[in-house]
């Protein structure tokens, strides 16, 4: 007897079939004798009648019949209540109806596609979201084998049905135009698998947007590579600004490792420019003519990361390649793959990445053919991987595979002397973007910027300078334009209740180019002119003490400056 998944099923699905036509002449159910027909009462119902209606007829038939009474007794054995067997059956039937109604409402309320099959892979439930996602009406699906509508090799539900396996949030492509996260499990009654259930979240739009973002990012990387070749073919590290010893040490180390194919692990806080270093290493390497592909391990959902890294075998959007999609590892063949925020990679994906790095080959999602690649790996993180290893959150074998050459980028607070150059660089950049003159910065503002600890590093500096370039008034940036967290540093250096009559230009921090550096005598003279000969104000403007200013004026013959 087939199991009953729903009272909406027809009696044909529930009933045992009669004998085959060849044996119907001898079958007592098909051709009962008069005595057998008299002894056995039979009902004739249409095979399409729902089971619920047949049960209801049975309960009405039993009502009033001489069925046994069920008597309840208390703990002393005294009779306490009575009900008829037909009442118990009616209550059981009503409970089954309520549960069926609740289940139907629950399934149709959920936004995920839900499919339930019996042990023969025949669909028993198919909710509204499944109708919408797969564009198949439930009347065309329920009662039919699921592989009649989907390819058998694309049904993860069959794994649950035949092997009893359970999967959670697995990326899957059940049809060429659909991308889902699937949860599936067998339906067990005691130790027997009587069916399976699949819950699928449609992420097709998310995948499409992610692919658009990936294509746009790839185009930007390609354009930037071309610009880098044009602007600084002789020094790919030109875009990394700063003359402090710490940043120069990092640049020199990066230049050395760039000449090799060694795997690099870049350490640094968020916003220090880890990707900038990775791009420069690629441009300085012998792989410079091949692609530089970046992937942020923390920005991509874990379920999508595998397809992003390895690609998928088949299934594509309109206009895409029929054979599937290449992953980032394959796209970077011959070039460099930059794995940013590698510490965010889930453990189960760390295993797959490690295997690909060790064997230099991998399989696309859903694919059976190995793909061999020659790709250099540069990884970056702002996490303490050693501590994560101790806590079991990062694989030790993957760490040593990545940490062939480690490169640490210093935070901005450890190289404050580079800040004025960065400030002027970003001021010029946003002035060009906003089509306005480069604004001038008062000494108080510059001192506040230098004194601030910059937890967000260079990325935060860029954002603050964009804010200041928008808020500037009449070509000047004043302390009141600073964000609230930085403003106290300006108030600490400003004399109480005083403001300059005229905000001073940032001559001490004027941008310098390699071809036309501003000579020190010219800077001193310009500062004195701007301050109308006020030595104290000129010294503050230049960022030096008044005694040093007097000495330099004497050195350059400016001590008689009026």
Coordinates of C-alpha atoms in Angstrom, one line a residue:
X1 CA 0.0 0.0 0.0
X2 CA 1.4 3.4 -1.0
X3 CA 1.9 5.9 1.8
X4 CA -0.5 8.8 2.0
X5 CA 1.2 12.2 1.9
X6 CA -2.0 14.3 1.7
X7 CA -5.7 13.8 2.1
X8 CA -6.0 15.6 -1.3
X9 CA -4.6 12.6 -3.0
X10 CA -7.1 10.5 -5.0
X11 CA -8.2 7.1 -4.0
X12 CA -6.6 5.7 -7.2
X13 CA -3.1 6.7 -5.8
X14 CA -4.0 5.1 -2.5
X15 CA -5.8 1.9 -3.5
X16 CA -4.1 -1.4 -4.3
X17 CA -4.5 -2.1 -8.1
X18 CA -6.7 -5.0 -9.2
X19 CA -5.2 -8.0 -11.0
X20 CA -4.0 -7.6 -14.6
X21 CA -6.6 -8.0 -17.4
X22 CA -5.3 -11.5 -18.1
X23 CA -6.3 -12.7 -14.6
X24 CA -9.5 -10.6 -14.1
X25 CA -11.7 -13.6 -14.9
X26 CA -10.4 -15.4 -11.8
X27 CA -10.1 -12.4 -9.5
X28 CA -12.8 -12.5 -6.7
X29 CA -12.7 -8.7 -6.4
X30 CA -13.4 -8.3 -10.1
X31 CA -16.0 -11.0 -10.5
X32 CA -17.3 -12.0 -7.0
X33 CA -19.6 -14.9 -6.6
X34 CA -23.2 -14.2 -5.2
X35 CA -22.3 -15.6 -1.8
X36 CA -19.1 -13.5 -1.6
X37 CA -21.0 -10.4 -2.7
X38 CA -23.6 -11.0 0.0
X39 CA -21.1 -11.5 2.7
X40 CA -19.0 -8.4 1.8
X41 CA -20.5 -4.9 1.5
X42 CA -18.8 -2.9 -1.3
X43 CA -18.8 0.9 -2.1
X44 CA -18.2 2.0 -5.6
X45 CA -16.3 5.4 -5.9
X46 CA -14.7 7.2 -8.7
X47 CA -11.0 6.7 -8.9
X48 CA -10.5 10.5 -9.0
X49 CA -12.3 11.0 -5.7
X50 CA -10.1 12.6 -3.0
X51 CA -9.3 10.4 -0.1
X52 CA -10.8 12.9 2.3
X53 CA -14.3 12.5 0.8
X54 CA -14.1 8.7 1.0
X55 CA -13.1 8.9 4.6
X56 CA -16.0 11.3 5.4
X57 CA -18.5 9.0 3.8
X58 CA -17.0 6.1 5.9
X59 CA -17.4 8.2 9.1
X60 CA -21.0 9.0 8.2
X61 CA -21.6 5.3 7.5
X62 CA -20.2 4.3 10.9
X63 CA -22.2 6.9 12.8
X64 CA -24.8 5.1 14.8
X65 CA -23.5 1.6 14.0
X66 CA -22.9 -0.8 16.9
X67 CA -19.2 0.0 17.3
X68 CA -17.6 -0.5 20.7
X69 CA -17.8 2.2 23.2
X70 CA -14.5 3.4 24.6
X71 CA -14.6 3.9 28.4
X72 CA -12.0 5.9 30.3
X73 CA -11.1 5.1 34.0
X74 CA -9.2 7.1 36.6
X75 CA -6.2 6.0 38.6
X76 CA -8.5 4.0 41.0
X77 CA -10.1 2.1 38.1
X78 CA -13.4 4.0 38.4
X79 CA -15.2 4.9 35.1
X80 CA -14.7 8.6 34.3
X81 CA -15.8 9.0 30.7
X82 CA -17.1 7.4 27.5
X83 CA -17.0 8.1 23.7
X84 CA -17.8 6.1 20.7
X85 CA -15.2 4.7 18.3
X86 CA -16.8 6.7 15.4
X87 CA -16.2 9.9 17.4
X88 CA -12.5 9.0 17.8
X89 CA -12.2 8.3 14.1
X90 CA -13.9 11.6 13.3
X91 CA -11.5 13.5 15.7
X92 CA -8.5 11.8 14.1
X93 CA -9.8 12.7 10.6
X94 CA -10.4 16.3 11.7
X95 CA -6.9 16.6 13.1
X96 CA -5.5 15.3 9.8
X97 CA -7.5 17.9 7.9
X98 CA -6.3 20.7 10.2
X99 CA -2.7 19.6 9.8
X100 CA -3.1 19.3 6.0
X101 CA -4.6 22.9 5.9
X102 CA -1.8 24.2 8.1
X103 CA 0.9 22.5 6.0
X104 CA -0.6 23.8 2.7
X105 CA -0.8 27.4 4.1
X106 CA 2.7 27.2 5.5
X107 CA 4.2 26.0 2.2
X108 CA 2.4 28.6 0.1
X109 CA 3.4 31.4 2.4
X110 CA 7.1 30.6 2.1
X111 CA 9.2 32.5 -0.4
X112 CA 11.4 29.5 -1.1
X113 CA 10.4 26.8 -3.6
X114 CA 9.4 23.6 -1.8
X115 CA 9.2 20.2 -3.4
X116 CA 8.2 16.9 -1.7
X117 CA 8.4 13.6 -3.5
X118 CA 7.5 10.1 -2.4
X119 CA 9.8 7.1 -2.4
X120 CA 9.2 6.7 -6.2
X121 CA 10.3 10.3 -6.9
X122 CA 6.6 11.2 -7.6
X123 CA 5.8 14.8 -6.6
X124 CA 3.4 15.2 -3.7
X125 CA 3.8 18.9 -2.9
X126 CA 4.7 21.8 -5.1
X127 CA 4.1 25.2 -3.6
X128 CA 3.4 28.6 -5.2
X129 CA 7.0 29.8 -5.1
X130 CA 8.0 26.7 -7.0
X131 CA 5.4 27.5 -9.6
X132 CA 6.8 31.1 -9.9
X133 CA 10.5 30.1 -9.9
X134 CA 10.2 27.3 -12.4
X135 CA 7.1 28.5 -14.3
X136 CA 5.4 25.1 -14.0
X137 CA 1.8 24.9 -12.6
X138 CA 1.3 22.5 -9.8
X139 CA -1.4 20.5 -11.6
X140 CA 1.2 19.6 -14.2
X141 CA 3.7 18.5 -11.6
X142 CA 1.9 16.9 -8.7
X143 CA 1.5 13.1 -9.3
X144 CA 4.2 13.0 -11.9
X145 CA 7.9 11.9 -11.6
X146 CA 10.2 14.9 -10.8
X147 CA 12.7 13.8 -13.4
X148 CA 10.0 14.3 -16.0
X149 CA 10.5 18.1 -15.6
X150 CA 14.2 18.2 -14.7
X151 CA 17.3 16.3 -15.8
X152 CA 18.1 13.5 -13.3
X153 CA 21.7 14.5 -13.0
X154 CA 20.7 18.0 -11.8
X155 CA 18.4 16.8 -9.0
X156 CA 20.1 17.0 -5.6
X157 CA 16.8 15.7 -4.2
X158 CA 17.6 12.3 -5.6
X159 CA 20.7 12.1 -3.3
X160 CA 18.4 12.6 -0.3
X161 CA 15.9 10.0 -1.6
X162 CA 18.3 7.3 -2.7
X163 CA 21.3 7.8 -0.4
X164 CA 19.7 9.5 2.6
X165 CA 22.1 12.4 2.5
X166 CA 21.2 15.9 3.8
X167 CA 22.6 19.1 2.3
X168 CA 22.5 22.7 3.6
X169 CA 22.7 25.9 1.5
X170 CA 24.4 24.2 -1.5
X171 CA 24.8 26.3 -4.7
X172 CA 23.0 24.5 -7.4
X173 CA 21.8 24.9 -11.0
X174 CA 18.7 22.8 -11.5
X175 CA 18.0 24.3 -14.9
X176 CA 20.2 26.3 -17.2
X177 CA 18.4 29.6 -16.4
X178 CA 18.0 29.1 -12.6
X179 CA 20.5 29.4 -9.8
X180 CA 19.4 28.4 -6.3
X181 CA 20.6 27.6 -2.8
X182 CA 19.3 24.2 -2.0
X183 CA 18.5 22.5 1.3
X184 CA 17.3 18.9 1.0
X185 CA 16.7 15.9 3.3
X186 CA 15.1 12.5 3.3
X187 CA 11.7 12.1 4.9
X188 CA 12.0 9.1 7.3
X189 CA 9.4 7.1 9.1
X190 CA 11.2 5.1 11.7
X191 CA 14.2 3.7 9.6
X192 CA 12.5 3.8 6.2
X193 CA 12.9 6.6 3.7
X194 CA 9.4 7.3 2.5
X195 CA 10.2 10.4 0.5
X196 CA 12.4 13.6 0.3
X197 CA 11.9 17.3 0.6
X198 CA 13.8 20.1 -1.1
X199 CA 13.7 23.8 -0.1
X200 CA 15.3 26.1 -2.7
X201 CA 16.0 29.8 -2.5
X202 CA 16.1 31.6 -5.8
X203 CA 19.4 33.5 -6.2
X204 CA 19.3 33.9 -10.0
X205 CA 19.1 37.7 -9.7
X206 CA 21.9 37.8 -7.1
X207 CA 24.1 35.7 -9.5
X208 CA 23.2 38.0 -12.4
X209 CA 24.1 41.1 -10.4
X210 CA 27.3 39.5 -9.2
X211 CA 28.3 38.6 -12.7
X212 CA 27.6 42.2 -13.9
X213 CA 29.7 43.5 -11.0
X214 CA 32.5 41.0 -11.8
X215 CA 32.5 42.1 -15.4
X216 CA 32.5 45.7 -14.5
X217 CA 35.3 45.2 -12.0
X218 CA 37.3 43.2 -14.6
X219 CA 36.9 46.0 -17.1
X220 CA 38.1 48.6 -14.5
X221 CA 41.1 46.4 -13.7
X222 CA 41.9 46.1 -17.3
X223 CA 41.6 49.9 -17.8
X224 CA 43.7 50.5 -14.8
X225 CA 46.4 48.1 -16.0
X226 CA 46.5 50.0 -19.3
X227 CA 46.8 53.3 -17.5
X228 CA 49.6 51.9 -15.3
X229 CA 51.5 50.8 -18.3
X230 CA 51.1 54.2 -19.9
X231 CA 51.8 56.3 -16.9
X232 CA 54.6 54.5 -15.2
X233 CA 56.0 51.7 -17.3
X234 CA 59.3 52.1 -15.6
X235 CA 57.9 51.9 -12.0
X236 CA 54.6 50.1 -11.3
X237 CA 54.9 51.2 -7.6
X238 CA 54.6 54.9 -8.5
X239 CA 50.9 54.9 -7.3
X240 CA 51.9 54.0 -3.8
X241 CA 52.6 57.4 -2.1
X242 CA 54.8 58.1 0.8
X243 CA 58.5 58.6 1.6
X244 CA 58.6 57.3 5.2
X245 CA 61.0 54.5 6.0
X246 CA 58.3 52.0 6.8
X247 CA 56.4 52.4 3.5
X248 CA 59.6 52.5 1.5
X249 CA 60.8 49.3 3.2
X250 CA 57.5 47.6 2.2
X251 CA 57.9 48.8 -1.4
X252 CA 61.5 47.5 -1.7
X253 CA 60.4 44.1 -0.4
X254 CA 57.5 44.0 -2.8
X255 CA 59.8 44.9 -5.7
X256 CA 62.1 42.0 -4.9
X257 CA 59.3 39.4 -4.6
X258 CA 57.6 40.7 -7.8
X259 CA 60.6 39.3 -9.8
X260 CA 59.6 35.8 -8.7
X261 CA 56.5 33.6 -8.9
X262 CA 56.4 33.1 -5.2
X263 CA 53.0 33.2 -3.4
X264 CA 52.6 36.4 -1.4
X265 CA 50.6 36.9 1.8
X266 CA 50.0 40.6 2.4
X267 CA 49.2 41.7 6.0
X268 CA 47.7 45.1 6.8
X269 CA 44.8 46.9 8.4
X270 CA 41.7 47.8 6.3
X271 CA 42.4 50.7 4.0
X272 CA 46.2 50.6 3.9
X273 CA 46.3 49.7 0.2
X274 CA 46.8 46.0 0.1
X275 CA 45.3 45.6 -3.3
X276 CA 47.4 48.5 -4.6
X277 CA 50.5 46.5 -3.6
X278 CA 49.1 43.4 -5.2
X279 CA 48.5 45.2 -8.5
X280 CA 52.0 46.7 -8.4
X281 CA 53.6 43.3 -7.7
X282 CA 51.7 41.9 -10.7
X283 CA 52.8 44.8 -13.0
X284 CA 56.4 44.4 -11.9
X285 CA 56.4 40.7 -12.6
X286 CA 56.9 38.7 -15.8
X287 CA 53.2 38.0 -15.8
X288 CA 52.4 41.7 -16.4
X289 CA 50.9 41.0 -19.8
X290 CA 48.5 38.5 -18.4
X291 CA 45.3 39.1 -16.4
X292 CA 45.2 40.4 -12.8
X293 CA 42.0 39.1 -11.3
X294 CA 40.8 40.1 -7.8
X295 CA 38.2 38.4 -5.6
X296 CA 37.1 39.5 -2.2
X297 CA 36.6 36.5 0.0
X298 CA 34.6 38.5 2.5
X299 CA 32.2 40.2 0.1
X300 CA 30.8 37.1 -1.7
X301 CA 28.3 34.9 0.0
X302 CA 29.9 31.5 0.9
X303 CA 27.4 29.6 -1.2
X304 CA 28.4 31.6 -4.3
X305 CA 32.2 31.6 -3.6
X306 CA 32.8 28.2 -5.1
X307 CA 31.2 29.1 -8.4
X308 CA 33.0 32.5 -8.4
X309 CA 36.4 30.8 -7.9
X310 CA 36.0 27.7 -10.0
X311 CA 33.1 28.6 -12.3
X312 CA 30.2 26.3 -13.2
X313 CA 29.9 23.6 -15.9
X314 CA 26.7 24.5 -17.6
X315 CA 23.8 26.8 -17.4
X316 CA 24.0 30.4 -18.3
X317 CA 22.1 33.6 -18.8
X318 CA 20.8 34.9 -22.1
X319 CA 23.8 35.7 -24.3
X320 CA 26.3 33.9 -22.1
X321 CA 28.4 30.9 -23.2
X322 CA 26.5 27.7 -23.5
X323 CA 29.2 25.6 -21.9
X324 CA 29.0 27.5 -18.6
X325 CA 31.0 30.2 -16.8
X326 CA 34.7 30.4 -16.1
X327 CA 35.8 31.0 -12.5
X328 CA 38.3 33.6 -11.4
X329 CA 41.0 31.0 -11.0
X330 CA 40.6 30.0 -14.7
X331 CA 40.4 33.6 -15.9
X332 CA 43.7 34.4 -14.1
X333 CA 45.5 31.7 -16.0
X334 CA 49.0 32.8 -16.7
X335 CA 48.5 35.9 -14.6
X336 CA 47.8 36.7 -10.9
X337 CA 44.8 35.9 -8.7
X338 CA 44.4 38.3 -5.8
X339 CA 42.5 36.8 -2.9
X340 CA 41.5 39.7 -0.7
X341 CA 40.4 39.1 2.9
X342 CA 41.4 35.5 2.8
X343 CA 40.7 35.2 6.5
X344 CA 37.0 35.4 5.8
X345 CA 37.0 32.2 3.7
X346 CA 34.8 29.5 5.4
X347 CA 36.6 26.3 6.4
X348 CA 34.9 24.1 3.9
X349 CA 36.0 26.3 1.0
X350 CA 39.6 26.5 2.4
X351 CA 39.8 22.8 1.7
X352 CA 38.8 23.2 -1.9
X353 CA 41.2 26.1 -2.4
X354 CA 44.1 24.2 -0.9
X355 CA 43.5 21.3 -3.1
X356 CA 43.4 23.5 -6.2
X357 CA 46.7 25.2 -5.2
X358 CA 48.4 21.9 -4.5
X359 CA 47.3 20.1 -7.6
X360 CA 47.2 23.2 -9.9
X361 CA 43.9 21.9 -11.2
X362 CA 40.3 22.0 -10.2
X363 CA 36.8 21.1 -11.3
X364 CA 34.0 23.5 -12.2
X365 CA 30.8 23.2 -10.2
X366 CA 28.9 20.4 -11.8
X367 CA 31.9 19.5 -14.0
X368 CA 33.8 16.2 -14.4
X369 CA 36.7 17.3 -16.4
X370 CA 39.8 18.7 -14.6
X371 CA 41.1 22.1 -15.5
X372 CA 44.8 22.9 -15.2
X373 CA 46.0 26.4 -14.6
X374 CA 49.2 28.3 -14.1
X375 CA 48.2 31.1 -11.8
X376 CA 50.2 33.1 -9.3
X377 CA 48.4 33.7 -5.9
X378 CA 48.6 36.8 -3.9
X379 CA 46.5 36.8 -0.7
X380 CA 45.7 39.6 1.7
X381 CA 44.2 39.8 5.2
X382 CA 43.6 42.2 8.1
X383 CA 43.1 39.2 10.4
X384 CA 45.6 37.4 12.7
X385 CA 45.8 34.1 10.8
X386 CA 48.1 32.6 13.4
X387 CA 45.5 33.1 16.1
X388 CA 42.7 31.9 13.8
X389 CA 44.7 28.7 13.3
X390 CA 45.0 28.2 17.0
X391 CA 41.2 28.6 17.3
X392 CA 40.6 26.1 14.5
X393 CA 39.1 28.8 12.2
X394 CA 41.9 28.7 9.5
X395 CA 43.6 25.6 8.1
X396 CA 47.3 25.3 9.0
X397 CA 48.1 23.6 5.7
X398 CA 46.5 26.4 3.7
X399 CA 48.3 29.1 5.8
X400 CA 51.7 27.6 5.0
X401 CA 50.8 27.2 1.4
X402 CA 49.9 31.0 1.2
X403 CA 52.6 32.3 3.5
X404 CA 55.6 31.7 1.2
X405 CA 56.5 35.4 1.4
X406 CA 54.8 37.7 3.8
X407 CA 54.6 41.4 3.3
X408 CA 53.3 43.8 6.0
X409 CA 51.9 47.2 5.1
X410 CA 52.3 49.7 7.9
X411 CA 49.2 51.6 9.1
X412 CA 49.0 55.3 8.4
X413 CA 49.4 56.2 12.1
X414 CA 52.9 54.7 12.0
X415 CA 53.9 56.9 9.0
X416 CA 52.3 60.3 9.8
X417 CA 54.9 62.1 7.8
X418 CA 53.3 60.8 4.6
X419 CA 49.9 62.3 5.5
X420 CA 50.5 65.8 4.0
X421 CA 51.4 64.4 0.6
X422 CA 48.3 62.2 0.6
X423 CA 46.1 65.1 1.7
X424 CA 47.3 67.3 -1.2
X425 CA 47.1 64.4 -3.6
X426 CA 43.4 63.8 -2.8
X427 CA 42.7 67.5 -2.7
X428 CA 43.9 67.8 -6.3
X429 CA 42.0 64.7 -7.3
X430 CA 38.7 65.9 -6.0
X431 CA 39.2 69.5 -7.2
X432 CA 39.6 68.2 -10.7
X433 CA 36.5 66.0 -10.3
X434 CA 34.4 69.0 -8.9
X435 CA 35.9 71.4 -11.4
X436 CA 37.2 73.9 -8.8
X437 CA 40.5 75.3 -7.7
X438 CA 42.5 73.4 -5.1
X439 CA 41.4 74.8 -1.7
X440 CA 43.8 76.0 0.9
X441 CA 44.1 74.4 4.4
X442 CA 44.8 76.3 7.6
X443 CA 47.6 75.2 9.8
X444 CA 45.1 74.1 12.5
X445 CA 43.4 71.8 10.0
X446 CA 46.6 70.3 8.8
X447 CA 47.8 69.8 12.4
X448 CA 44.5 68.1 13.3
X449 CA 44.8 65.8 10.3
X450 CA 48.4 64.9 11.2
X451 CA 47.4 64.3 14.9
X452 CA 44.4 62.1 14.2
X453 CA 45.1 58.3 14.5
X454 CA 43.2 57.3 11.3
X455 CA 41.8 53.9 12.1
X456 CA 40.5 53.6 8.6
X457 CA 43.9 54.5 7.1
X458 CA 44.2 55.8 3.6
X459 CA 40.7 54.9 2.6
X460 CA 39.4 57.1 5.5
X461 CA 41.7 59.9 4.5
X462 CA 40.3 59.9 1.0
X463 CA 36.7 60.1 2.3
X464 CA 37.5 62.9 4.7
X465 CA 39.3 65.0 2.1
X466 CA 36.4 64.6 -0.3
X467 CA 34.1 65.9 2.5
X468 CA 36.4 68.8 3.1
X469 CA 36.6 69.7 -0.6
X470 CA 32.8 69.8 -0.7
X471 CA 32.4 71.9 2.5
X472 CA 35.3 74.4 1.8
X473 CA 34.2 78.0 1.6
X474 CA 35.8 80.6 -0.7
X475 CA 38.7 78.3 -1.4
X476 CA 39.6 77.7 2.3
X477 CA 39.2 74.6 4.5
X478 CA 38.6 75.6 8.1
X479 CA 38.5 73.6 11.4
X480 CA 34.7 73.7 11.5
X481 CA 34.7 71.7 8.3
X482 CA 36.4 68.8 9.9
X483 CA 34.4 65.7 11.0
X484 CA 33.4 65.7 14.7
X485 CA 36.0 63.0 15.6
X486 CA 38.9 65.0 14.1
X487 CA 37.8 68.5 15.1
X488 CA 39.1 68.3 18.7
X489 CA 42.6 67.9 17.4
X490 CA 42.3 71.3 15.7
X491 CA 40.9 73.0 18.8
X492 CA 43.8 71.6 20.8
X493 CA 46.4 73.6 18.7
X494 CA 44.3 76.8 18.2
X495 CA 44.8 79.7 20.7
X496 CA 41.7 80.2 22.8
X497 CA 39.0 82.4 21.1
X498 CA 41.2 83.3 18.2
X499 CA 40.9 82.7 14.5
X500 CA 43.3 83.9 11.8
X501 CA 42.2 87.0 10.0
X502 CA 42.9 85.3 6.7
X503 CA 43.2 81.5 6.5
X504 CA 46.7 80.5 5.3
X505 CA 47.5 78.3 2.4
X506 CA 49.2 75.0 2.9
X507 CA 52.6 76.0 1.4
X508 CA 54.4 73.6 3.7
X509 CA 52.5 70.8 2.3
X510 CA 52.3 71.9 -1.3
X511 CA 52.3 68.9 -3.7
X512 CA 55.7 68.2 -5.2
X513 CA 56.4 66.5 -8.5
X514 CA 59.5 64.7 -9.4
X515 CA 60.3 67.2 -12.2
X516 CA 59.6 70.5 -10.5
X517 CA 60.3 70.4 -6.7
X518 CA 59.7 73.6 -4.9
X519 CA 63.0 74.9 -3.5
X520 CA 63.2 75.5 0.3
X521 CA 64.1 79.3 -0.1
X522 CA 61.1 79.7 -2.3
X523 CA 58.8 78.1 0.2
X524 CA 60.2 80.2 3.0
X525 CA 59.8 83.4 1.0
X526 CA 56.3 82.5 -0.1
X527 CA 55.3 81.8 3.6
X528 CA 56.7 85.2 4.7
X529 CA 54.9 86.9 1.9
X530 CA 51.6 85.2 2.8
X531 CA 52.0 86.2 6.5
X532 CA 53.2 89.7 5.7
X533 CA 56.5 89.1 7.4
X534 CA 55.1 87.5 10.6
X535 CA 57.8 85.1 11.6
X536 CA 55.7 83.1 14.1
X537 CA 52.8 82.6 11.6
X538 CA 55.3 81.7 8.8
X539 CA 57.0 79.2 11.0
X540 CA 53.7 77.5 11.8
X541 CA 52.8 77.5 8.2
X542 CA 56.0 75.8 7.3
X543 CA 55.7 73.3 10.1
X544 CA 59.0 74.4 11.8
X545 CA 60.0 76.2 14.9
X546 CA 60.6 80.0 14.9
X547 CA 64.2 79.5 15.8
X548 CA 64.7 77.1 12.8
X549 CA 63.0 79.7 10.6
X550 CA 65.5 82.4 11.7
X551 CA 68.4 80.1 11.0
X552 CA 67.1 79.2 7.5
X553 CA 66.4 82.9 6.7
X554 CA 70.0 83.7 7.6
X555 CA 71.3 80.8 5.6
X556 CA 69.4 81.8 2.4
X557 CA 70.0 85.6 2.9
X558 CA 66.4 86.3 3.8
X559 CA 67.0 87.7 7.2
X560 CA 66.3 91.3 6.0
X561 CA 62.9 90.2 4.5
X562 CA 60.2 92.8 5.4

